[in-house]
């Protein structure tokens, strides 16, 4: 899983077109469809806390969890500057350890694809179930195998803002499921020269049926697997799949 070092400080700049407000509205609607409109919400792999802020301002009691201290430092700064209330914890998702139970959990923008081992993903689902109340709702998205094989593949992408220039080089590995991602970020210095920062990490696509089986093992009922930002069923050429799950009973292990 990616730790995000220098990249943390450019994350919000490079994600400025991610439409967090639209994604928040979408997820909030999915939660409401499952009768969850308040309570304790866990924002998994919360990054710099943008989505956490939106849920907190909507009245949820938010816990944001991320494995990157750099990301969480920026989330804390944002919390202080913007004046919203949220608790941020530095934890890996597979080591989730909360003080109590939660009513909802969200994990967005392909964060779970950073988990490249199936057993680690299974443990994340187990931990989420362990801390979730009966009838709690879990909403998350994953990049599909179609996206890894046909869109990311061995392609290169370029992102440019007024402050930074970023090249994103993908290499699809031999397993045909995992993509090696090399990021090079160039920031202009005061003297006109450029400072280069580099990050390397992997993302993996999973068969949706494998994800379904793991969720059902921990008493999650899947009420929908949707094409991104819609309530239409996921398709063969969908690039992102959104899972909506309801937890039944309490998890004892």
XYZ file of N, CA and C in Angstrom:
759
model
N 0.838 -1.191 0.000
C 0.000 0.000 0.000
C 0.877 1.247 0.000
N 0.432 2.264 -0.668
C 1.228 3.482 -0.786
C 1.270 4.238 0.525
N 2.432 4.795 0.825
C 2.538 5.592 2.027
C 2.345 7.075 1.754
N 2.659 7.505 0.531
C 2.550 8.905 0.134
C 3.428 9.798 1.003
N 4.627 10.097 0.514
C 5.516 11.003 1.211
C 5.361 12.399 0.656
N 6.287 12.801 -0.222
C 6.212 14.133 -0.826
C 4.891 14.355 -1.553
N 4.337 13.283 -2.129
C 3.103 13.406 -2.897
C 1.964 13.978 -2.063
N 1.992 13.760 -0.742
C 0.922 14.259 0.127
C 0.722 15.762 -0.032
N 1.818 16.484 -0.195
C 1.733 17.940 -0.230
C 1.212 18.478 -1.560
N 1.130 17.622 -2.568
C 0.585 18.028 -3.853
C -0.782 17.396 -4.120
N -1.228 16.564 -3.194
C -2.414 15.750 -3.433
C -3.637 16.604 -3.756
N -3.932 17.591 -2.934
C -5.123 18.406 -3.156
C -5.050 19.179 -4.469
N -3.851 19.634 -4.828
C -3.697 20.343 -6.098
C -4.026 19.435 -7.270
N -3.508 18.214 -7.224
C -3.704 17.289 -8.338
C -5.100 16.686 -8.357
N -5.805 16.748 -7.221
C -7.153 16.185 -7.132
C -8.229 17.264 -7.189
N -7.892 18.449 -7.660
C -8.835 19.557 -7.622
C -10.061 19.320 -8.496
N -9.950 18.415 -9.485
C -11.079 18.120 -10.363
C -11.820 16.844 -9.957
N -11.576 16.362 -8.746
C -12.175 15.098 -8.303
C -13.660 15.240 -7.960
N -14.174 16.456 -7.880
C -15.587 16.701 -7.575
C -15.987 16.048 -6.259
N -15.308 16.429 -5.193
C -15.617 15.877 -3.879
C -17.046 16.198 -3.460
N -17.521 17.395 -3.808
C -18.884 17.755 -3.429
C -19.886 16.825 -4.107
N -19.689 16.572 -5.394
C -20.574 15.663 -6.106
C -20.490 14.253 -5.560
N -19.292 13.804 -5.233
C -19.124 12.452 -4.682
C -19.753 12.365 -3.296
N -19.589 13.401 -2.497
C -20.244 13.424 -1.185
C -21.755 13.330 -1.335
N -22.323 14.130 -2.230
C -23.778 14.099 -2.431
C -24.236 12.699 -2.853
N -23.457 12.079 -3.718
C -23.783 10.737 -4.212
C -23.759 9.718 -3.071
N -22.682 9.712 -2.303
C -22.549 8.732 -1.217
C -23.572 9.004 -0.123
N -23.787 10.263 0.171
C -24.801 10.587 1.184
C -26.165 10.064 0.766
N -26.476 10.145 -0.520
C -27.733 9.607 -1.021
C -27.800 8.097 -0.890
N -26.673 7.411 -1.165
C -26.642 5.958 -1.020
C -26.832 5.548 0.438
N -26.230 6.289 1.348
C -26.415 6.013 2.777
C -27.870 6.234 3.185
N -28.444 7.330 2.716
C -29.836 7.637 3.059
C -30.783 6.568 2.530
N -30.484 6.022 1.352
C -31.305 4.941 0.794
C -31.329 3.734 1.724
N -30.285 3.614 2.542
C -30.188 2.499 3.496
C -30.504 2.952 4.915
N -31.194 4.099 5.023
C -31.695 4.620 6.314
C -30.594 5.087 7.256
N -29.469 5.534 6.701
C -28.415 6.126 7.519
C -28.212 7.570 7.079
N -28.582 8.504 7.944
C -28.417 9.926 7.636
C -27.711 10.683 8.763
N -27.277 9.951 9.780
C -26.558 10.556 10.894
C -25.796 9.449 11.616
N -25.081 9.828 12.678
C -24.353 8.843 13.463
C -22.856 8.923 13.230
N -22.159 7.890 13.661
C -20.701 7.847 13.572
C -20.304 7.251 12.221
N -19.512 8.012 11.471
C -19.090 7.606 10.135
C -17.580 7.498 10.083
N -17.095 6.380 9.579
C -15.670 6.146 9.398
C -15.281 6.449 7.955
N -14.353 7.378 7.775
C -13.811 7.696 6.452
C -12.470 6.989 6.345
N -12.452 5.863 5.624
C -11.261 5.022 5.523
C -10.346 5.534 4.424
N -9.024 5.546 4.711
C -8.051 6.130 3.781
C -8.480 7.557 3.454
N -8.663 8.338 4.496
C -9.285 9.669 4.380
C -8.391 10.701 3.726
N -7.096 10.407 3.574
C -6.202 11.354 2.921
C -6.126 12.677 3.655
N -6.290 13.762 2.926
C -6.187 15.097 3.525
C -7.507 15.580 4.120
N -8.512 14.704 4.185
C -9.720 14.999 4.950
C -10.794 15.800 4.247
N -10.734 15.916 2.931
C -11.733 16.714 2.227
C -13.122 16.110 2.369
N -13.255 14.810 2.153
C -14.558 14.161 2.294
C -14.978 14.105 3.762
N -14.029 13.915 4.643
C -14.332 13.934 6.076
C -14.986 15.253 6.478
N -14.451 16.351 5.955
C -15.005 17.664 6.263
C -16.454 17.769 5.805
N -16.747 17.308 4.610
C -18.111 17.414 4.088
C -19.091 16.600 4.923
N -18.705 15.406 5.329
C -19.589 14.604 6.167
C -19.744 15.222 7.557
N -18.671 15.780 8.098
C -18.761 16.428 9.405
C -19.695 17.629 9.347
N -19.584 18.424 8.295
C -20.441 19.604 8.154
C -21.893 19.220 7.915
N -22.123 17.969 7.465
C -23.495 17.481 7.255
C -24.091 16.883 8.528
N -23.314 16.869 9.624
C -23.853 16.422 10.896
C -23.414 15.047 11.361
N -22.588 14.370 10.571
C -22.060 13.076 11.013
C -20.923 13.283 12.017
N -20.765 12.329 12.928
C -19.594 12.276 13.802
C -18.527 11.481 13.056
N -17.476 12.154 12.618
C -16.546 11.571 11.657
C -15.258 11.117 12.326
N -14.850 9.905 11.967
C -13.528 9.388 12.290
C -12.812 9.166 10.967
N -11.694 9.835 10.772
C -10.903 9.654 9.563
C -9.667 8.831 9.869
N -9.426 7.801 9.065
C -8.286 6.907 9.275
C -7.432 6.880 8.016
N -6.126 7.008 8.196
C -5.207 6.910 7.071
C -3.859 6.416 7.587
N -3.135 5.700 6.724
C -1.832 5.167 7.114
C -0.711 6.187 6.961
N -0.977 7.293 6.289
C 0.052 8.289 6.008
C 0.016 9.425 7.031
N 1.076 9.563 7.785
C 1.178 10.679 8.724
C 1.182 12.017 7.993
N 1.801 12.050 6.814
C 1.846 13.297 6.035
C 0.442 13.732 5.617
N -0.355 12.776 5.126
C -1.734 13.092 4.742
C -2.521 13.600 5.954
N -2.373 12.914 7.083
C -3.145 13.284 8.268
C -2.710 14.633 8.841
N -1.449 14.981 8.691
C -1.011 16.313 9.121
C -1.754 17.398 8.356
N -1.924 17.164 7.054
C -2.671 18.124 6.247
C -4.153 18.117 6.609
N -4.693 16.933 6.934
C -6.091 16.854 7.359
C -6.305 17.619 8.660
N -5.373 17.494 9.588
C -5.483 18.217 10.856
C -5.409 19.722 10.634
N -4.506 20.145 9.766
C -4.420 21.575 9.449
C -5.733 22.071 8.859
N -6.311 21.276 7.973
C -7.579 21.643 7.350
C -8.685 21.727 8.398
N -8.706 20.769 9.334
C -9.720 20.758 10.388
C -9.651 22.031 11.233
N -8.424 22.442 11.564
C -8.253 23.650 12.390
C -8.641 24.894 11.600
N -8.175 24.988 10.355
C -8.441 26.172 9.537
C -9.916 26.312 9.186
N -10.581 25.184 8.867
C -11.972 25.229 8.436
C -12.962 25.116 9.597
N -12.483 24.686 10.765
C -13.318 24.672 11.954
C -14.351 23.564 12.014
N -14.072 22.429 11.364
C -15.012 21.309 11.470
C -14.500 20.316 12.502
N -15.392 19.448 12.976
C -15.057 18.517 14.047
C -14.889 17.114 13.479
N -13.713 16.534 13.639
C -13.455 15.157 13.202
C -12.273 14.628 13.996
N -12.257 13.330 14.198
C -11.143 12.657 14.855
C -10.329 11.942 13.785
N -9.029 12.242 13.706
C -8.167 11.605 12.720
C -7.184 10.663 13.411
N -7.101 9.434 12.899
C -6.249 8.398 13.471
C -5.292 7.871 12.407
N -4.040 7.686 12.790
C -3.054 7.122 11.876
C -3.047 5.605 12.056
N -3.726 4.919 11.143
C -3.822 3.461 11.183
C -3.901 2.919 9.760
N -3.304 1.755 9.556
C -3.560 1.013 8.334
C -4.966 0.431 8.407
N -5.616 0.323 7.271
C -6.989 -0.178 7.281
C -7.065 -1.603 7.806
N -6.058 -2.420 7.509
C -6.070 -3.799 7.979
C -5.715 -3.925 9.457
N -5.347 -2.796 10.086
C -5.071 -2.776 11.514
C -6.058 -1.875 12.250
N -7.203 -1.657 11.651
C -8.217 -0.769 12.216
C -8.537 -1.157 13.659
N -8.494 -0.168 14.559
C -8.757 -0.422 15.968
C -9.420 0.828 16.547
N -10.739 0.798 16.640
C -11.508 1.960 17.065
C -11.902 1.851 18.530
N -12.371 2.976 19.089
C -12.753 3.031 20.492
C -14.168 2.504 20.726
N -14.950 2.408 19.659
C -16.324 1.939 19.764
C -16.817 1.533 18.396
N -18.128 1.446 18.250
C -18.713 0.994 16.990
C -19.143 2.170 16.130
N -19.401 1.862 14.855
C -19.729 2.893 13.879
C -21.049 2.553 13.193
N -21.665 3.578 12.619
C -22.930 3.400 11.901
C -22.740 3.327 10.397
N -21.613 3.812 9.922
C -21.344 3.804 8.482
C -19.848 3.880 8.249
N -19.434 3.376 7.103
C -18.041 3.493 6.681
C -18.016 3.782 5.190
N -17.092 4.642 4.786
C -16.910 4.940 3.364
C -15.425 4.829 3.037
N -15.148 4.402 1.814
C -13.761 4.314 1.333
C -13.804 4.619 -0.156
N -13.193 5.710 -0.564
C -13.431 6.240 -1.899
C -12.158 6.377 -2.734
N -12.388 6.677 -4.008
C -11.341 7.017 -4.970
C -10.263 5.946 -5.030
N -10.699 4.707 -5.204
C -9.866 3.515 -5.418
C -8.828 3.258 -4.328
N -9.102 3.716 -3.117
C -8.145 3.473 -2.030
C -7.909 1.988 -1.793
N -8.951 1.171 -1.936
C -8.788 -0.260 -1.699
C -7.960 -0.940 -2.782
N -7.827 -0.301 -3.941
C -6.965 -0.871 -4.972
C -5.487 -0.814 -4.592
N -5.160 0.029 -3.630
C -3.778 0.085 -3.150
C -3.418 -1.156 -2.343
N -4.422 -1.926 -1.969
C -4.207 -3.187 -1.259
C -3.964 -4.263 -2.314
N -2.757 -4.786 -2.369
C -2.392 -5.688 -3.465
C -2.423 -7.159 -3.074
N -2.742 -7.465 -1.811
C -2.851 -8.855 -1.377
C -4.296 -9.142 -0.989
N -4.846 -10.215 -1.520
C -6.248 -10.552 -1.273
C -6.527 -10.766 0.215
N -5.610 -11.407 0.932
C -5.830 -11.654 2.360
C -5.830 -10.355 3.162
N -5.076 -9.374 2.709
C -5.095 -8.066 3.374
C -6.437 -7.392 3.156
N -6.959 -7.471 1.937
C -8.279 -6.911 1.661
C -9.335 -7.609 2.508
N -9.241 -8.914 2.615
C -10.173 -9.677 3.454
C -10.110 -9.194 4.901
N -8.911 -8.938 5.403
C -8.766 -8.471 6.783
C -9.361 -7.082 6.963
N -9.263 -6.246 5.953
C -9.890 -4.921 6.031
C -11.400 -5.062 6.174
N -11.991 -5.951 5.383
C -13.432 -6.171 5.494
C -13.792 -6.751 6.867
N -12.954 -7.642 7.375
C -13.225 -8.215 8.697
C -13.179 -7.136 9.769
N -12.176 -6.301 9.710
C -12.036 -5.227 10.707
C -13.186 -4.227 10.616
N -13.591 -3.896 9.402
C -14.711 -2.969 9.237
C -15.970 -3.563 9.839
N -16.213 -4.847 9.583
C -17.385 -5.525 10.141
C -17.326 -5.584 11.660
N -16.124 -5.796 12.186
C -15.953 -5.928 13.631
C -16.456 -4.702 14.384
N -16.239 -3.524 13.800
C -16.588 -2.282 14.497
C -17.910 -1.681 14.017
N -18.640 -2.384 13.158
C -19.866 -1.809 12.604
C -21.105 -2.328 13.318
N -22.013 -1.412 13.607
C -23.277 -1.762 14.243
C -24.164 -2.570 13.302
N -25.083 -3.296 13.898
C -26.109 -3.984 13.115
C -26.857 -2.962 12.262
N -27.049 -3.269 11.005
C -27.697 -2.410 10.009
C -26.825 -1.216 9.617
N -25.544 -1.277 9.999
C -24.622 -0.256 9.516
C -24.387 -0.407 8.020
N -23.928 0.653 7.384
C -23.784 0.669 5.921
C -22.331 0.946 5.539
N -21.840 0.175 4.606
C -20.472 0.296 4.102
C -20.555 0.611 2.613
N -20.023 1.781 2.227
C -19.993 2.203 0.827
C -18.536 2.389 0.424
N -18.123 1.722 -0.640
C -16.750 1.885 -1.117
C -16.712 1.693 -2.626
N -15.641 2.167 -3.224
C -15.464 1.967 -4.654
C -14.119 1.310 -4.937
N -14.045 0.667 -6.090
C -12.787 0.080 -6.572
C -12.669 0.322 -8.070
N -11.450 0.564 -8.511
C -11.185 0.539 -9.944
C -11.325 -0.897 -10.428
N -11.949 -1.079 -11.573
C -12.229 -2.416 -12.079
C -11.017 -3.000 -12.812
N -11.074 -4.313 -13.026
C -10.047 -4.951 -13.840
C -10.042 -4.380 -15.263
N -11.211 -4.030 -15.767
C -11.280 -3.398 -17.096
C -10.440 -2.124 -17.128
N -10.532 -1.317 -16.084
C -9.757 -0.071 -16.058
C -8.262 -0.359 -16.009
N -7.871 -1.340 -15.191
C -6.450 -1.671 -15.106
C -5.918 -2.179 -16.437
N -6.702 -2.997 -17.126
C -6.218 -3.657 -18.334
C -6.351 -2.794 -19.591
N -7.374 -1.923 -19.618
C -7.669 -1.200 -20.849
C -7.452 0.313 -20.761
N -7.480 0.869 -19.553
C -7.370 2.325 -19.408
C -6.019 2.717 -18.811
N -5.713 2.177 -17.640
C -4.406 2.450 -17.041
C -3.325 1.745 -17.847
N -3.402 0.412 -17.885
C -2.543 -0.427 -18.726
C -1.094 0.062 -18.684
N -0.489 0.258 -19.852
C 0.891 0.757 -19.934
C 0.917 2.203 -20.399
N -0.112 2.935 -20.067
C -0.254 4.305 -20.565
C 0.396 5.327 -19.642
N 0.627 6.497 -20.198
C 1.187 7.627 -19.455
C 0.192 8.778 -19.478
N 0.032 9.429 -18.321
C -0.869 10.565 -18.209
C -0.088 11.767 -17.679
N -0.548 12.934 -18.036
C 0.100 14.177 -17.608
C -0.937 15.067 -16.947
N -0.578 15.619 -15.780
C -1.433 16.559 -15.064
C -0.644 17.847 -14.849
N -1.303 18.961 -15.083
C -0.614 20.236 -14.942
C -1.514 21.238 -14.250
N -0.950 21.943 -13.259
C -1.631 23.050 -12.604
C -0.719 24.268 -12.694
N -1.170 25.369 -12.125
C -0.341 26.575 -12.135
C 0.938 26.385 -11.319
N 0.908 25.426 -10.370
C 2.034 25.283 -9.445
C 2.877 24.031 -9.683
N 2.276 22.975 -10.224
C 3.025 21.731 -10.389
C 2.710 21.080 -11.733
N 3.661 20.236 -12.158
C 3.512 19.429 -13.366
C 3.788 17.986 -12.971
N 2.902 17.064 -13.358
C 3.027 15.678 -12.913
C 2.896 14.725 -14.096
N 3.822 13.763 -14.192
C 3.696 12.683 -15.155
C 3.377 11.400 -14.397
N 2.451 10.617 -14.955
C 1.934 9.399 -14.319
C 2.160 8.255 -15.301
N 3.158 7.417 -15.025
C 3.529 6.322 -15.926
C 3.061 4.989 -15.341
N 2.256 4.255 -16.096
C 1.729 2.967 -15.657
C 2.447 1.817 -16.344
N 2.593 0.719 -15.604
C 3.096 -0.521 -16.168
C 2.224 -1.659 -15.661
N 1.487 -2.308 -16.558
C 0.660 -3.445 -16.171
C 1.562 -4.665 -15.998
N 1.530 -5.256 -14.802
C 2.430 -6.351 -14.486
C 1.928 -7.673 -15.079
N 2.748 -8.708 -14.954
C 2.474 -9.972 -15.629
C 1.195 -10.646 -15.149
N 0.765 -10.367 -13.917
C -0.463 -11.006 -13.428
C -1.719 -10.467 -14.106
N -1.570 -9.388 -14.896
C -2.676 -8.766 -15.626
C -3.737 -8.183 -14.696
N -3.368 -7.964 -13.445
C -4.275 -7.385 -12.457
C -3.666 -6.181 -11.757
N -2.341 -6.149 -11.668
C -1.637 -5.142 -10.874
C -0.935 -4.141 -11.778
N -1.091 -2.866 -11.427
C -0.466 -1.783 -12.188
C 0.584 -1.094 -11.323
N 1.803 -1.051 -11.815
C 2.865 -0.278 -11.171
C 2.753 1.156 -11.644
N 2.709 2.078 -10.691
C 2.503 3.496 -11.007
C 3.712 4.294 -10.551
N 4.318 5.004 -11.484
C 5.443 5.887 -11.184
C 5.002 7.331 -11.392
N 5.106 8.115 -10.327
C 4.753 9.529 -10.392
C 6.020 10.375 -10.318
N 6.130 11.345 -11.198
C 7.177 12.361 -11.123
C 6.495 13.714 -11.083
N 6.766 14.464 -10.026
C 6.124 15.756 -9.803
C 7.199 16.837 -9.843
N 6.952 17.858 -10.636
C 7.907 18.950 -10.783
C 7.272 20.236 -10.262
N 7.942 20.852 -9.289
C 7.467 22.105 -8.697
C 8.452 23.217 -9.038
N 7.932 24.324 -9.548
C 8.808 25.440 -9.914
C 9.321 26.144 -8.665
N 10.622 26.353 -8.612
C 11.256 27.054 -7.505
C 11.261 28.558 -7.789
N 11.639 29.342 -6.790
C 11.617 30.800 -6.927
C 12.561 31.288 -8.013
N 13.656 30.552 -8.268
C 14.632 30.994 -9.266
C 14.298 30.495 -10.671
N 13.124 29.869 -10.831
C 12.716 29.403 -12.138
C 13.096 27.972 -12.450
N 13.941 27.373 -11.618
C 14.287 25.962 -11.797
C 13.162 25.090 -11.228
N 13.263 23.773 -11.438
C 12.223 22.863 -10.981
C 12.774 21.840 -9.990
N 12.002 21.608 -8.953
C 12.333 20.571 -7.981
C 11.512 19.331 -8.319
N 12.167 18.184 -8.370
C 11.495 16.933 -8.764
C 11.251 16.051 -7.539
N 10.033 15.540 -7.446
C 9.664 14.583 -6.413
C 9.129 13.328 -7.116
N 9.459 12.162 -6.580
C 9.023 10.915 -7.206
C 8.351 10.003 -6.188
N 7.330 9.299 -6.644
C 6.642 8.290 -5.838
C 6.398 7.061 -6.714
N 6.436 5.890 -6.112
C 6.141 4.649 -6.821
C 5.258 3.767 -5.949
N 4.189 3.247 -6.520
C 3.311 2.349 -5.783
C 2.546 1.492 -6.771
N 1.832 0.509 -6.229
C 1.047 -0.397 -7.060
C -0.427 -0.313 -6.699
N -1.280 -0.531 -7.692
C -2.702 -0.739 -7.478
C -3.093 -2.050 -8.141
N -4.055 -2.745 -7.514
C -4.505 -4.028 -8.048
C -6.009 -4.013 -8.278
N -6.429 -4.579 -9.382
C -7.839 -4.801 -9.625
C -8.246 -6.182 -9.139
N -9.496 -6.308 -8.707
C -10.010 -7.577 -8.197
C -11.268 -7.977 -8.964
N -11.468 -9.271 -9.087
C -12.738 -9.765 -9.594
C -13.840 -9.340 -8.631
N -14.910 -8.762 -9.146
C -15.979 -8.289 -8.276
C -16.619 -9.440 -7.506
N -16.653 -10.610 -8.097
C -17.215 -11.768 -7.404
C -16.356 -12.157 -6.201
N -15.039 -12.001 -6.304
C -14.168 -12.278 -5.155
C -14.441 -11.303 -4.021
N -14.672 -10.045 -4.368
C -15.006 -9.050 -3.345
C -16.339 -9.400 -2.695
N -17.300 -9.792 -3.497
C -18.613 -10.161 -2.977
C -18.496 -11.298 -1.947
N -17.732 -12.316 -2.275
C -17.600 -13.463 -1.381
C -16.963 -13.067 -0.054
N -15.956 -12.210 -0.107
C -15.309 -11.772 1.125
C -16.270 -10.968 1.999
N -17.038 -10.088 1.392
C -17.999 -9.287 2.150
C -19.055 -10.170 2.803
N -19.584 -11.116 2.063
C -20.640 -11.970 2.599
C -20.129 -12.836 3.742
N -18.837 -13.138 3.730
C -18.236 -13.911 4.823
C -18.374 -13.187 6.158
N -18.426 -11.859 6.113
C -18.499 -11.066 7.337
C -19.854 -10.387 7.507
N -20.885 -11.040 6.987
C -22.274 -10.646 7.198
C -22.638 -9.310 6.563
N -21.983 -8.980 5.491
C -22.383 -7.817 4.699
C -23.328 -8.281 3.591
N -24.511 -7.699 3.568
C -25.435 -7.911 2.462
C -25.176 -6.846 1.404
N -24.890 -7.255 0.195
C -24.629 -6.301 -0.881
C -25.960 -5.917 -1.510
N -26.333 -4.655 -1.343
C -27.617 -4.196 -1.886
C -27.456 -3.574 -3.265
N -26.220 -3.308 -3.670
C -25.995 -2.770 -5.000
C -24.520 -2.704 -5.341
N -24.202 -2.978 -6.605
C -22.866 -2.726 -7.149
C -23.089 -1.858 -8.384
N -22.726 -0.581 -8.279
C -23.133 0.399 -9.272
C -21.963 0.911 -10.099
N -22.284 1.332 -11.303
C -21.352 2.113 -12.095
C -21.144 3.451 -11.377
N -19.938 3.962 -11.434
C -19.565 5.115 -10.615
C -20.509 6.302 -10.785
N -20.898 6.885 -9.661
C -21.715 8.089 -9.587
C -23.106 7.892 -10.187
N -23.557 6.638 -10.244
C -24.899 6.340 -10.737
C -25.518 5.288 -9.832
N -26.782 4.961 -10.127
C -27.438 3.815 -9.502
C -27.741 2.751 -10.554
N -26.977 2.819 -11.637
C -27.070 1.814 -12.680
C -26.126 0.661 -12.345
N -26.529 -0.570 -12.644
C -25.646 -1.702 -12.346
C -24.294 -1.568 -13.045
N -23.256 -2.052 -12.381
C -21.921 -2.024 -12.965
C -21.932 -2.802 -14.272
N -21.165 -2.327 -15.262
C -21.132 -2.941 -16.593
C -19.749 -3.529 -16.877
N -19.650 -4.265 -17.948
C -18.383 -4.894 -18.313
C -17.294 -3.853 -18.572
N -17.687 -2.658 -19.055
C -16.696 -1.628 -19.351
C -16.687 -0.506 -18.313
N -17.291 -0.735 -17.163
C -17.233 0.269 -16.090
C -15.790 0.397 -15.594
N -15.379 1.619 -15.332
C -14.020 1.840 -14.840
C -13.960 1.823 -13.317
N -15.075 2.119 -12.679
C -15.118 2.095 -11.212
C -16.433 1.472 -10.782
N -16.356 0.564 -9.806
C -17.538 -0.081 -9.251
C -17.752 0.405 -7.829
N -18.994 0.738 -7.501
C -19.354 1.231 -6.172
C -20.201 0.166 -5.473
N -19.719 -0.301 -4.340
C -20.418 -1.295 -3.541
C -21.199 -0.609 -2.427
N -22.440 -1.026 -2.235
C -23.258 -0.568 -1.108
C -23.664 -1.814 -0.318
N -23.281 -1.862 0.951
C -23.463 -3.069 1.760
C -24.090 -2.712 3.106
N -24.952 -3.592 3.576
C -25.554 -3.452 4.894
C -25.047 -4.576 5.786
N -24.586 -4.213 6.970
C -24.086 -5.204 7.926
C -25.251 -5.784 8.730
N -25.240 -7.097 8.915
C -26.266 -7.769 9.692
C -25.645 -8.445 10.897
N -26.203 -8.158 12.071
C -25.706 -8.768 13.295
C -24.429 -8.125 13.780
N -23.824 -8.755 14.764
C -22.552 -8.263 15.314
C -21.452 -9.242 14.965
N -20.268 -8.714 14.805
C -19.121 -9.538 14.434
C -18.336 -9.876 15.690
N -18.078 -11.136 15.924
C -17.446 -11.559 17.174
C -15.973 -11.922 17.014
N -15.479 -12.020 15.762
C -14.095 -12.411 15.565
C -13.390 -11.430 14.654
